[in-house]
Amino acid sequence: MIAQPQASHFIDGDYAEDAAGAEIAVIYPATGEVIARLHEATPALIDRALASAARAQTAWAATRPVDRARILRRAADIIRDRGAALARLETLDTGKPIQETQVADWPSGADALEYFAGLAPTVVGETIPLGRDFVYTLREPLGVCVGIGAWNYPSQIACWKAAPALSLGNAMVFKPSEVTPLGALQLAEILVEAGLPAGLFNVVQGRGAVGAALVTDPRVAKVSLTGSVPTGRRVYAAAAEGMRHVTMELGGKSPLIIFDDASVEDAVGAAMLANFYSAGQVCSNGTRVFVQKGIKDRFLARLADRTAAITLGDPMDPATQMGPLVSAVHLDKVMGYIAGAKAEGARLVTGGDRAKLNAGFYVQPTVFADVTDDMTLAREEVFGPVMAVLDFDTEDEVIARANATEYGLAAGVFTADLVRGHRVIGQVQAGTCWVNAYNLTPVEVPFGGVKASGVGRENGHAAVQHYTQVKSVYVGMGPVDAPY
Ligand code: NDP
């Protein structure tokens, strides 16, 4: 048990345990080994977490934003000081290569804490003059927020939700994915060490039922979910019952459009980043790579060479570029999509099989060409290292095909003609877009989807709207003019 935390949950400033909860075995995806055993939260623990959050939030909302900010900045510093140990834990939890977890996961979480620490004290209301009278507005916290995370970026997701929530005067109860429960506990510990009062950031473990219990509790004002579209639909509906605010960061089947005047080397590099980073387990991945026919052969040849050279292996080895998938269940799902793509007639360019390394859940980085819009591979989110390359002729055609999906999370375009680049992005239905880049998500930039891919935005100034509400105060400056 090499990553056993002190206890399963973190409630009211300390670790908490109740062995009556069903067991959660945490598995290291690179070996299949059990690295920790946790328990699901029981109803009594869920109640404690929500009660302590509600209690703590009232006092927290009354503090000065700069005082809250100081604590979050300290937490960011602690995360950076412990970067190596935290990256190692993230790799154990997810199987992602240490070369990624050192630079992407916790570092981007620390960025969020720092960013919202700086932003929160600048959030102010407005004054509306009305002649004799006037109105002022206040941006008030929502109250107790529930965060529910996916397993692909467990610590980053916890930070991206906690940072805006806490900096703006809310409390949060966070439920990580049961597959990756460890990082959020570290965040809770670090926040308390940085000076966060007890109860403001609680972590409860569990499967979907624990999330469902949180979402429907009357003490909860807001739910922020990162997960799949089907879960998003369920959680959004449950939250609507209590008229709660929501942020929904859901899945995608995003188009990456490559025109034949693009740099082959850049387009290939971006397509690989858009499909193979984190073994393809990234929501905003450009998994429908539309390549204009004039560049197709050069693109595929270079893509095949560079993909075949990817180093799969022990995620703890700094030379490893791709680790395993997160779980055995997910491995089966991804292999099912690969088998389906072969059966539906997609042309396998490279990969297409499991990689037998220890007992880990590895899949070879895989490229399919000649994929058509009707194939399952072009319609459903695979969430693995499986790239679908589709051909196109004209700009109008590719825009229509890019938009022919219920998803709308992200999109990218590669072209040397910047006017065309902006024109295309202007017509693509997606919330997060790139021109001659892909999958860069700095905290300054609003992130989120349209259509079935979500509601609301994380990061950037946009997140302020999703963790505060406006109060308007009309001030009468003279006698009341009543007609009675
Ligand atoms: P799931 O939708 O399966 O789960 C997301 C979270 O919701 C988990 O913590 C899960 O718990 C919990 N949950 C499940 N059912 C309920 C319920 N009824 N009520 C409340 N909570 C519930 O997603 P995955 O964890 O499999 O993550 C992969 C998905 O996440 C992909 O679709 C991906 O695109 C998306 N994603 C979106 C991102 C974005 O920002 N747009 C970023 C990252 C991922 P448990 O897992 O314990 O069952």
Coordinates of C-alpha atoms and ligand atoms in Angstrom, one line a residue:
M1 CA 0.0 0.0 0.0
I2 CA 2.4 2.7 -1.2
A3 CA 0.0 5.6 -1.4
Q4 CA -2.4 5.0 1.5
P5 CA -3.6 8.3 2.9
Q6 CA -4.2 8.9 6.6
A7 CA -7.9 8.4 6.0
S8 CA -10.5 8.4 3.2
H9 CA -12.1 11.7 3.7
F10 CA -11.2 15.3 4.8
I11 CA -13.9 17.0 6.8
D12 CA -13.9 20.1 9.0
G13 CA -10.2 20.6 8.9
D14 CA -9.1 17.0 9.4
Y15 CA -9.0 13.5 8.0
A16 CA -12.1 11.4 8.7
E17 CA -12.9 7.7 8.4
D18 CA -15.9 5.5 8.6
A19 CA -15.1 1.9 7.8
A20 CA -18.8 1.2 7.3
G21 CA -18.5 2.7 3.9
A22 CA -18.0 0.3 0.9
E23 CA -14.4 -0.2 0.0
I24 CA -12.6 1.6 -2.8
A25 CA -9.4 -0.1 -4.0
V26 CA -7.1 2.4 -5.6
I27 CA -5.1 0.8 -8.4
Y28 CA -1.8 1.9 -10.0
P29 CA -2.7 1.7 -13.7
A30 CA 0.9 0.9 -14.8
T31 CA 1.0 -2.4 -12.8
G32 CA -2.5 -3.2 -11.7
E33 CA -1.3 -3.1 -8.1
V34 CA -3.5 -1.9 -5.2
I35 CA -1.8 1.2 -3.8
A36 CA -4.5 2.3 -1.3
R37 CA -7.8 1.2 0.2
L38 CA -10.4 3.8 1.0
H39 CA -14.1 3.7 2.0
E40 CA -17.1 5.5 0.5
A41 CA -18.6 8.2 2.5
T42 CA -21.6 7.1 4.6
P43 CA -24.7 9.4 4.9
A44 CA -23.4 10.5 8.3
L45 CA -20.1 11.7 6.9
I46 CA -21.8 13.4 3.9
D47 CA -24.0 15.3 6.4
R48 CA -20.9 16.3 8.5
A49 CA -19.2 17.6 5.4
L50 CA -22.1 19.7 4.3
A51 CA -22.8 21.0 7.9
S52 CA -19.3 22.0 8.4
A53 CA -19.1 23.7 5.0
A54 CA -22.4 25.6 5.7
R55 CA -21.1 26.7 9.1
A56 CA -17.7 27.8 7.9
Q57 CA -19.0 29.6 4.8
T58 CA -20.9 32.3 6.7
A59 CA -17.8 33.6 8.5
W60 CA -15.6 33.2 5.4
A61 CA -18.0 35.3 3.3
A62 CA -17.5 38.1 5.8
T63 CA -13.7 38.2 5.5
R64 CA -11.9 40.6 3.2
P65 CA -11.0 39.2 -0.2
V66 CA -7.3 40.1 0.2
D67 CA -7.2 38.0 3.4
R68 CA -8.7 35.0 1.6
A69 CA -6.3 35.6 -1.3
R70 CA -3.3 35.4 1.0
I71 CA -4.2 31.9 2.0
L72 CA -4.7 30.7 -1.5
R73 CA -1.4 32.2 -2.6
R74 CA 0.3 30.4 0.2
A75 CA -1.3 27.1 -0.9
A76 CA 0.0 27.7 -4.4
D77 CA 3.5 28.2 -3.0
I78 CA 3.2 24.9 -1.0
I79 CA 2.1 23.1 -4.1
R80 CA 5.1 24.4 -6.0
D81 CA 7.5 23.5 -3.2
R82 CA 6.2 20.0 -3.1
G83 CA 6.0 19.6 -6.9
A84 CA 8.0 16.5 -7.2
A85 CA 6.1 14.5 -4.5
L86 CA 2.7 15.7 -5.7
A87 CA 3.6 14.7 -9.3
R88 CA 4.6 11.3 -8.2
L89 CA 1.3 10.8 -6.3
E90 CA -0.7 12.0 -9.4
T91 CA 1.2 9.5 -11.5
L92 CA 0.4 6.7 -9.1
D93 CA -3.3 7.8 -9.0
T94 CA -3.7 8.2 -12.8
G95 CA -0.9 6.3 -14.5
K96 CA 0.0 9.4 -16.5
P97 CA 3.8 9.9 -17.2
I98 CA 5.7 11.9 -14.7
Q99 CA 7.0 14.1 -17.5
E100 CA 3.3 15.3 -17.8
T101 CA 2.3 15.4 -14.1
Q102 CA 5.4 17.5 -13.3
V103 CA 4.4 20.2 -15.6
A104 CA 0.6 20.0 -16.2
D105 CA -1.5 18.8 -13.4
W106 CA -0.6 20.3 -10.0
P107 CA 1.3 23.3 -11.6
S108 CA -1.9 24.3 -13.4
G109 CA -3.8 23.9 -10.1
A110 CA -1.3 26.2 -8.4
D111 CA -1.8 28.7 -11.3
A112 CA -5.6 28.6 -10.6
L113 CA -5.1 29.3 -6.9
E114 CA -2.7 32.2 -7.7
Y115 CA -4.9 33.6 -10.4
F116 CA -8.1 33.7 -8.4
A117 CA -6.3 35.0 -5.4
G118 CA -5.3 38.0 -7.5
L119 CA -8.7 38.3 -9.2
A120 CA -11.1 38.0 -6.3
P121 CA -10.2 41.3 -4.6
T122 CA -10.9 43.1 -7.8
V123 CA -14.5 41.8 -8.1
V124 CA -16.7 44.8 -7.3
G125 CA -20.3 45.9 -7.9
E126 CA -21.6 48.9 -9.8
T127 CA -23.5 52.1 -8.9
I128 CA -26.5 53.0 -11.0
P129 CA -27.6 56.6 -10.7
L130 CA -31.4 57.2 -10.8
G131 CA -31.7 60.9 -10.3
R132 CA -32.6 61.4 -6.7
D133 CA -32.2 57.7 -5.8
F134 CA -29.5 55.2 -6.7
V135 CA -28.8 51.5 -6.8
Y136 CA -25.7 49.7 -5.9
T137 CA -25.0 46.1 -6.7
L138 CA -23.0 43.5 -4.8
R139 CA -21.4 40.3 -6.1
E140 CA -22.1 37.9 -3.3
P141 CA -20.9 34.3 -2.9
L142 CA -23.3 31.5 -3.6
G143 CA -22.8 29.6 -0.4
V144 CA -21.9 25.9 -0.3
C145 CA -20.7 24.6 -3.7
V146 CA -20.3 20.9 -4.6
G147 CA -17.5 19.9 -6.9
I148 CA -17.5 16.5 -8.6
G149 CA -14.5 15.5 -10.6
A150 CA -13.5 13.2 -13.4
W151 CA -10.5 10.9 -13.2
N152 CA -8.3 12.3 -16.0
Y153 CA -7.0 15.4 -14.3
P154 CA -8.1 14.8 -10.6
S155 CA -5.9 17.4 -8.9
Q156 CA -6.2 20.0 -11.6
I157 CA -10.0 19.7 -11.6
A158 CA -10.1 20.0 -7.7
C159 CA -8.0 23.2 -7.9
W160 CA -9.9 24.7 -10.8
K161 CA -13.1 24.4 -8.8
A162 CA -11.8 25.2 -5.3
A163 CA -9.8 28.3 -6.4
P164 CA -12.7 30.4 -7.7
A165 CA -15.1 29.0 -5.2
L166 CA -13.0 29.8 -2.1
S167 CA -11.5 33.1 -3.3
L168 CA -15.0 34.5 -3.9
G169 CA -16.2 33.5 -0.4
N170 CA -17.9 30.1 -1.0
A171 CA -17.2 26.8 0.7
M172 CA -16.8 23.6 -1.3
V173 CA -17.5 19.9 -0.7
F174 CA -15.5 18.0 -3.4
K175 CA -16.1 14.4 -4.5
P176 CA -13.3 13.0 -6.6
S177 CA -13.8 10.2 -9.1
E178 CA -13.7 7.0 -7.2
V179 CA -11.0 5.9 -9.7
T180 CA -8.6 8.7 -8.6
P181 CA -9.4 9.7 -5.1
L182 CA -5.9 10.7 -3.7
G183 CA -5.0 14.2 -5.1
A184 CA -8.0 16.0 -3.6
L185 CA -7.1 14.9 -0.1
Q186 CA -3.6 16.4 -0.6
L187 CA -5.3 19.7 -1.7
A188 CA -7.5 19.7 1.4
E189 CA -4.4 19.2 3.6
I190 CA -2.4 21.9 1.8
L191 CA -5.2 24.4 2.1
V192 CA -5.5 23.9 5.8
E193 CA -1.7 24.2 6.2
A194 CA -1.9 27.5 4.2
G195 CA -4.4 28.8 6.8
L196 CA -7.8 28.0 5.3
P197 CA -10.3 27.7 8.2
A198 CA -11.8 24.2 8.9
G199 CA -14.8 23.2 6.9
L200 CA -14.3 25.4 3.8
F201 CA -12.9 22.6 1.6
N202 CA -14.1 19.1 2.4
V203 CA -13.4 15.9 0.5
V204 CA -15.8 13.0 0.5
Q205 CA -15.1 9.8 -1.4
G206 CA -17.5 7.7 -3.2
R207 CA -19.2 6.5 -6.4
G208 CA -22.0 8.2 -8.2
A209 CA -24.5 7.7 -5.3
V210 CA -22.4 9.9 -3.0
G211 CA -22.3 12.6 -5.8
A212 CA -26.1 12.3 -6.2
A213 CA -26.6 12.7 -2.4
L214 CA -24.5 15.9 -2.5
V215 CA -26.3 17.4 -5.5
T216 CA -29.7 17.1 -4.0
D217 CA -29.0 18.4 -0.5
P218 CA -30.9 21.6 0.4
R219 CA -27.8 23.2 1.8
V220 CA -26.1 23.2 -1.6
A221 CA -26.3 26.3 -3.8
K222 CA -24.2 25.2 -6.7
V223 CA -22.8 22.1 -8.4
S224 CA -19.8 22.1 -10.7
L225 CA -19.3 18.8 -12.5
T226 CA -16.5 17.6 -14.7
G227 CA -17.6 14.4 -16.3
S228 CA -19.3 12.7 -19.2
V229 CA -22.4 14.0 -21.0
P230 CA -24.8 11.3 -19.6
T231 CA -23.7 12.0 -16.0
G232 CA -24.0 15.7 -16.8
R233 CA -27.6 15.3 -17.9
R234 CA -28.4 13.4 -14.6
V235 CA -26.6 15.9 -12.4
Y236 CA -28.0 19.0 -14.2
A237 CA -31.5 17.6 -13.8
A238 CA -31.0 16.8 -10.1
A239 CA -29.6 20.3 -9.5
A240 CA -32.5 21.9 -11.4
E241 CA -34.9 20.4 -8.9
G242 CA -33.5 22.6 -6.2
M243 CA -32.9 25.6 -8.6
R244 CA -29.1 25.3 -8.0
H245 CA -26.5 27.0 -10.1
V246 CA -24.4 24.7 -12.3
T247 CA -21.2 24.5 -14.2
M248 CA -21.0 21.5 -16.5
E249 CA -17.7 20.6 -18.0
L250 CA -18.5 17.6 -20.1
G251 CA -17.2 15.5 -23.0
G252 CA -16.5 16.3 -26.6
K253 CA -15.7 15.0 -30.1
S254 CA -13.8 18.1 -31.2
P255 CA -12.7 18.9 -34.7
L256 CA -9.1 19.7 -35.6
I257 CA -9.2 21.1 -39.1
I258 CA -6.0 21.1 -41.2
F259 CA -5.9 23.0 -44.4
D260 CA -3.3 22.1 -47.1
D261 CA -1.3 25.3 -46.7
A262 CA -0.5 24.4 -43.0
S263 CA 3.0 23.5 -41.9
V264 CA 3.0 19.7 -41.9
E265 CA 5.3 19.5 -38.9
D266 CA 3.2 21.8 -36.8
A267 CA -0.1 20.2 -37.8
V268 CA 1.2 16.7 -37.0
G269 CA 2.6 17.8 -33.7
A270 CA -0.7 19.5 -32.8
A271 CA -2.7 16.4 -33.9
M272 CA -0.5 14.2 -31.7
L273 CA -0.9 16.6 -28.7
A274 CA -4.6 16.6 -29.4
N275 CA -4.9 12.8 -29.3
F276 CA -2.0 11.3 -27.3
Y277 CA -1.3 13.6 -24.4
S278 CA -2.5 11.8 -21.2
A279 CA -3.0 8.7 -23.4
G280 CA -5.8 10.5 -25.1
Q281 CA -7.8 11.0 -21.9
V282 CA -8.4 14.7 -22.3
C283 CA -11.9 16.1 -22.8
S284 CA -11.0 18.8 -25.3
N285 CA -9.0 16.5 -27.5
G286 CA -9.3 17.1 -31.3
T287 CA -10.4 13.5 -32.0
R288 CA -11.8 14.3 -35.5
V289 CA -8.8 15.3 -37.4
F290 CA -10.1 16.7 -40.7
V291 CA -7.2 16.9 -43.3
Q292 CA -7.6 18.6 -46.6
K293 CA -6.8 16.3 -49.5
G294 CA -3.8 18.2 -50.8
I295 CA -1.8 17.6 -47.6
K296 CA -3.2 14.2 -46.6
D297 CA -0.4 11.9 -47.8
R298 CA 2.4 14.0 -46.4
F299 CA 0.5 14.5 -43.2
L300 CA -0.2 10.8 -42.7
A301 CA 3.4 9.7 -43.6
R302 CA 4.9 12.1 -41.0
L303 CA 2.2 11.3 -38.5
A304 CA 2.8 7.5 -38.8
D305 CA 6.6 8.0 -38.2
R306 CA 6.3 10.3 -35.3
T307 CA 3.5 8.2 -33.7
A308 CA 5.5 5.0 -34.0
A309 CA 8.4 6.7 -32.2
I310 CA 6.4 7.5 -29.0
T311 CA 8.0 6.0 -25.9
L312 CA 5.5 3.9 -23.9
G313 CA 6.6 2.6 -20.6
D314 CA 7.0 3.0 -16.9
P315 CA 5.2 6.4 -16.1
M316 CA 7.8 7.1 -13.4
D317 CA 10.6 7.1 -15.9
P318 CA 11.1 10.7 -17.1
A319 CA 11.8 9.4 -20.6
T320 CA 8.3 7.8 -20.9
Q321 CA 6.0 9.8 -23.1
M322 CA 2.8 7.7 -22.8
G323 CA 1.6 5.7 -19.9
P324 CA -1.3 3.3 -19.5
L325 CA -5.0 4.1 -19.5
V326 CA -6.6 4.8 -16.1
S327 CA -8.3 1.4 -15.5
A328 CA -8.9 -2.1 -16.8
V329 CA -12.5 -1.2 -17.4
H330 CA -11.5 1.8 -19.5
L331 CA -8.9 -0.3 -21.4
D332 CA -11.7 -2.7 -22.5
K333 CA -13.8 0.3 -23.6
V334 CA -11.0 1.8 -25.7
M335 CA -10.1 -1.6 -27.2
G336 CA -13.8 -2.0 -28.1
Y337 CA -13.7 1.2 -30.1
I338 CA -10.5 0.1 -31.9
A339 CA -12.1 -3.2 -32.8
G340 CA -15.2 -1.4 -33.9
A341 CA -13.3 1.0 -36.1
K342 CA -11.5 -1.9 -37.9
A343 CA -14.9 -3.7 -38.4
E344 CA -16.5 -0.5 -39.8
G345 CA -13.7 -0.2 -42.4
A346 CA -11.4 2.5 -41.1
R347 CA -7.8 2.1 -42.3
L348 CA -5.4 1.3 -39.5
V349 CA -2.2 3.4 -40.1
T350 CA -0.3 2.5 -36.9
G351 CA -1.0 1.0 -33.5
G352 CA -4.3 -0.7 -33.0
D353 CA -3.4 -3.2 -30.2
R354 CA -2.7 -3.4 -26.5
A355 CA 0.9 -2.9 -25.5
K356 CA 1.9 -5.7 -23.1
L357 CA 3.9 -4.0 -20.4
N358 CA 3.8 -5.4 -16.9
A359 CA 0.2 -5.9 -16.0
G360 CA -0.6 -2.3 -16.9
F361 CA -3.5 -1.0 -18.9
Y362 CA -1.5 0.1 -22.0
V363 CA -2.8 0.7 -25.5
Q364 CA -0.5 1.6 -28.5
P365 CA -1.0 5.1 -29.8
T366 CA -3.3 4.4 -32.7
V367 CA -4.2 6.3 -36.0
F368 CA -7.0 5.4 -38.3
A369 CA -7.3 7.1 -41.7
D370 CA -10.2 7.2 -44.2
V371 CA -12.6 7.6 -41.3
T372 CA -16.1 8.7 -42.4
D373 CA -18.6 10.8 -40.5
D374 CA -21.0 8.0 -39.9
M375 CA -18.4 5.7 -38.3
T376 CA -18.7 5.2 -34.5
L377 CA -15.1 6.4 -34.2
A378 CA -16.1 9.8 -35.6
R379 CA -19.2 10.1 -33.5
E380 CA -18.5 8.9 -30.0
E381 CA -15.9 10.0 -27.4
V382 CA -13.3 7.3 -27.1
F383 CA -11.1 8.9 -24.4
G384 CA -8.0 7.0 -25.4
P385 CA -5.0 7.4 -27.7
V386 CA -7.0 6.7 -30.9
M387 CA -6.9 9.4 -33.6
A388 CA -9.5 9.5 -36.4
V389 CA -8.3 11.2 -39.6
L390 CA -11.0 12.3 -42.1
D391 CA -10.5 13.9 -45.5
F392 CA -12.2 17.0 -46.8
D393 CA -12.2 19.2 -49.9
T394 CA -13.6 22.6 -49.2
E395 CA -13.9 25.1 -46.3
D396 CA -17.7 25.1 -46.3
E397 CA -17.9 21.4 -46.4
V398 CA -15.5 21.0 -43.4
I399 CA -17.3 23.6 -41.3
A400 CA -20.7 21.8 -41.8
R401 CA -19.2 18.4 -41.0
A402 CA -17.3 19.8 -38.0
N403 CA -20.6 21.1 -36.6
A404 CA -22.6 17.9 -37.3
T405 CA -22.3 16.6 -33.7
E406 CA -24.2 17.1 -30.4
Y407 CA -20.9 18.1 -28.8
G408 CA -19.3 21.6 -28.8
L409 CA -16.4 21.6 -26.4
A410 CA -13.4 22.6 -28.5
A411 CA -12.1 23.1 -32.0
G412 CA -8.8 23.9 -33.8
V413 CA -7.7 25.1 -37.2
F414 CA -4.3 25.0 -38.8
T415 CA -3.7 27.2 -41.9
A416 CA -1.1 29.7 -43.1
D417 CA -4.0 32.0 -44.1
L418 CA -5.0 33.7 -40.9
V419 CA -8.0 35.4 -42.4
R420 CA -9.4 31.9 -43.2
G421 CA -8.4 30.6 -39.8
H422 CA -10.5 33.2 -38.0
R423 CA -13.3 32.9 -40.5
V424 CA -13.5 29.1 -39.9
I425 CA -13.3 29.4 -36.1
G426 CA -16.0 32.1 -36.3
Q427 CA -18.4 29.5 -37.7
V428 CA -17.5 26.5 -35.6
Q429 CA -19.8 25.6 -32.8
A430 CA -17.4 25.2 -29.9
G431 CA -16.6 26.9 -26.6
T432 CA -12.8 26.7 -26.6
C433 CA -10.9 27.2 -29.8
W434 CA -7.4 27.4 -31.2
V435 CA -5.8 28.8 -34.4
N436 CA -2.5 27.2 -35.2
A437 CA -2.3 25.7 -31.7
Y438 CA -4.2 23.0 -29.8
N439 CA -5.1 22.0 -26.2
L440 CA -3.3 24.9 -24.5
T441 CA -5.5 25.9 -21.5
P442 CA -3.9 28.5 -19.4
V443 CA -5.9 29.7 -16.4
E444 CA -6.4 33.2 -17.8
V445 CA -8.6 31.8 -20.5
P446 CA -12.3 30.8 -20.1
F447 CA -12.7 27.1 -20.6
G448 CA -15.9 25.2 -21.4
G449 CA -18.3 24.0 -24.0
V450 CA -21.5 24.7 -25.9
K451 CA -24.3 22.4 -27.0
A452 CA -24.1 19.0 -25.0
S453 CA -20.5 19.7 -23.9
G454 CA -21.6 21.9 -21.1
V455 CA -22.8 25.0 -19.4
G456 CA -20.8 27.8 -17.8
R457 CA -17.1 28.4 -17.9
E458 CA -14.1 27.6 -15.7
N459 CA -11.1 29.9 -15.4
G460 CA -10.6 33.4 -16.6
H461 CA -12.8 36.4 -15.5
A462 CA -15.8 34.3 -16.8
A463 CA -15.6 32.0 -13.8
V464 CA -16.5 34.9 -11.4
Q465 CA -20.0 34.9 -12.8
H466 CA -20.4 31.2 -12.0
Y467 CA -19.3 31.5 -8.3
T468 CA -21.1 34.7 -7.3
Q469 CA -24.6 36.2 -7.6
V470 CA -25.7 39.8 -8.0
K471 CA -27.6 41.6 -5.3
S472 CA -29.2 44.9 -6.3
V473 CA -29.8 47.4 -3.6
Y474 CA -32.2 50.3 -4.4
V475 CA -31.6 53.3 -2.1
G476 CA -34.5 55.8 -1.7
M477 CA -33.1 59.2 -0.9
G478 CA -36.4 61.1 -0.3
P479 CA -40.0 60.8 0.8
V480 CA -41.9 57.7 -0.4
D481 CA -44.4 58.6 -3.1
A482 CA -47.4 56.2 -2.3
P483 CA -50.7 56.6 -4.2
Y484 CA -52.8 55.6 -1.2
Ligands
NDP1 P1 -18.3 10.3 -15.3 O1 -19.3 11.1 -16.0 O2 -18.4 8.8 -15.3 O3 -18.1 10.7 -13.8 C1 -17.8 12.1 -13.4 C2 -18.0 12.2 -11.9 O4 -19.4 12.2 -11.6 C3 -17.4 11.1 -11.1 O5 -16.8 11.6 -9.9 C4 -18.5 10.2 -10.9 O6 -18.3 9.3 -9.8 C5 -19.6 11.2 -10.6 N1 -21.0 10.7 -10.8 C6 -21.4 9.7 -11.5 N2 -22.8 9.6 -11.5 C7 -23.2 10.6 -10.7 C8 -24.5 11.1 -10.2 N3 -25.6 10.4 -10.6 N4 -24.6 12.2 -9.4 C9 -23.4 12.8 -9.1 N5 -22.2 12.4 -9.5 C10 -22.1 11.3 -10.3 O7 -16.9 10.7 -16.1 P2 -15.5 10.1 -15.9 O8 -15.0 10.2 -14.5 O9 -15.5 8.8 -16.6 O10 -14.6 11.1 -16.8 C11 -14.5 11.1 -18.2 C12 -15.5 12.1 -18.8 O11 -15.2 13.4 -18.2 C13 -15.3 12.2 -20.3 O12 -16.5 12.3 -20.9 C14 -14.6 13.6 -20.4 O13 -14.8 14.2 -21.7 C15 -15.1 14.4 -19.3 N6 -14.3 15.5 -18.9 C16 -14.6 16.8 -19.2 C17 -13.8 17.8 -19.0 C18 -14.2 19.2 -19.2 O14 -13.6 20.1 -18.6 N7 -15.1 19.5 -20.1 C19 -12.4 17.6 -18.4 C20 -12.2 16.2 -18.1 C21 -13.1 15.2 -18.4 P3 -17.6 7.9 -10.0 O15 -16.5 8.1 -11.0 O16 -17.0 7.6 -8.7 O17 -18.7 7.0 -10.5

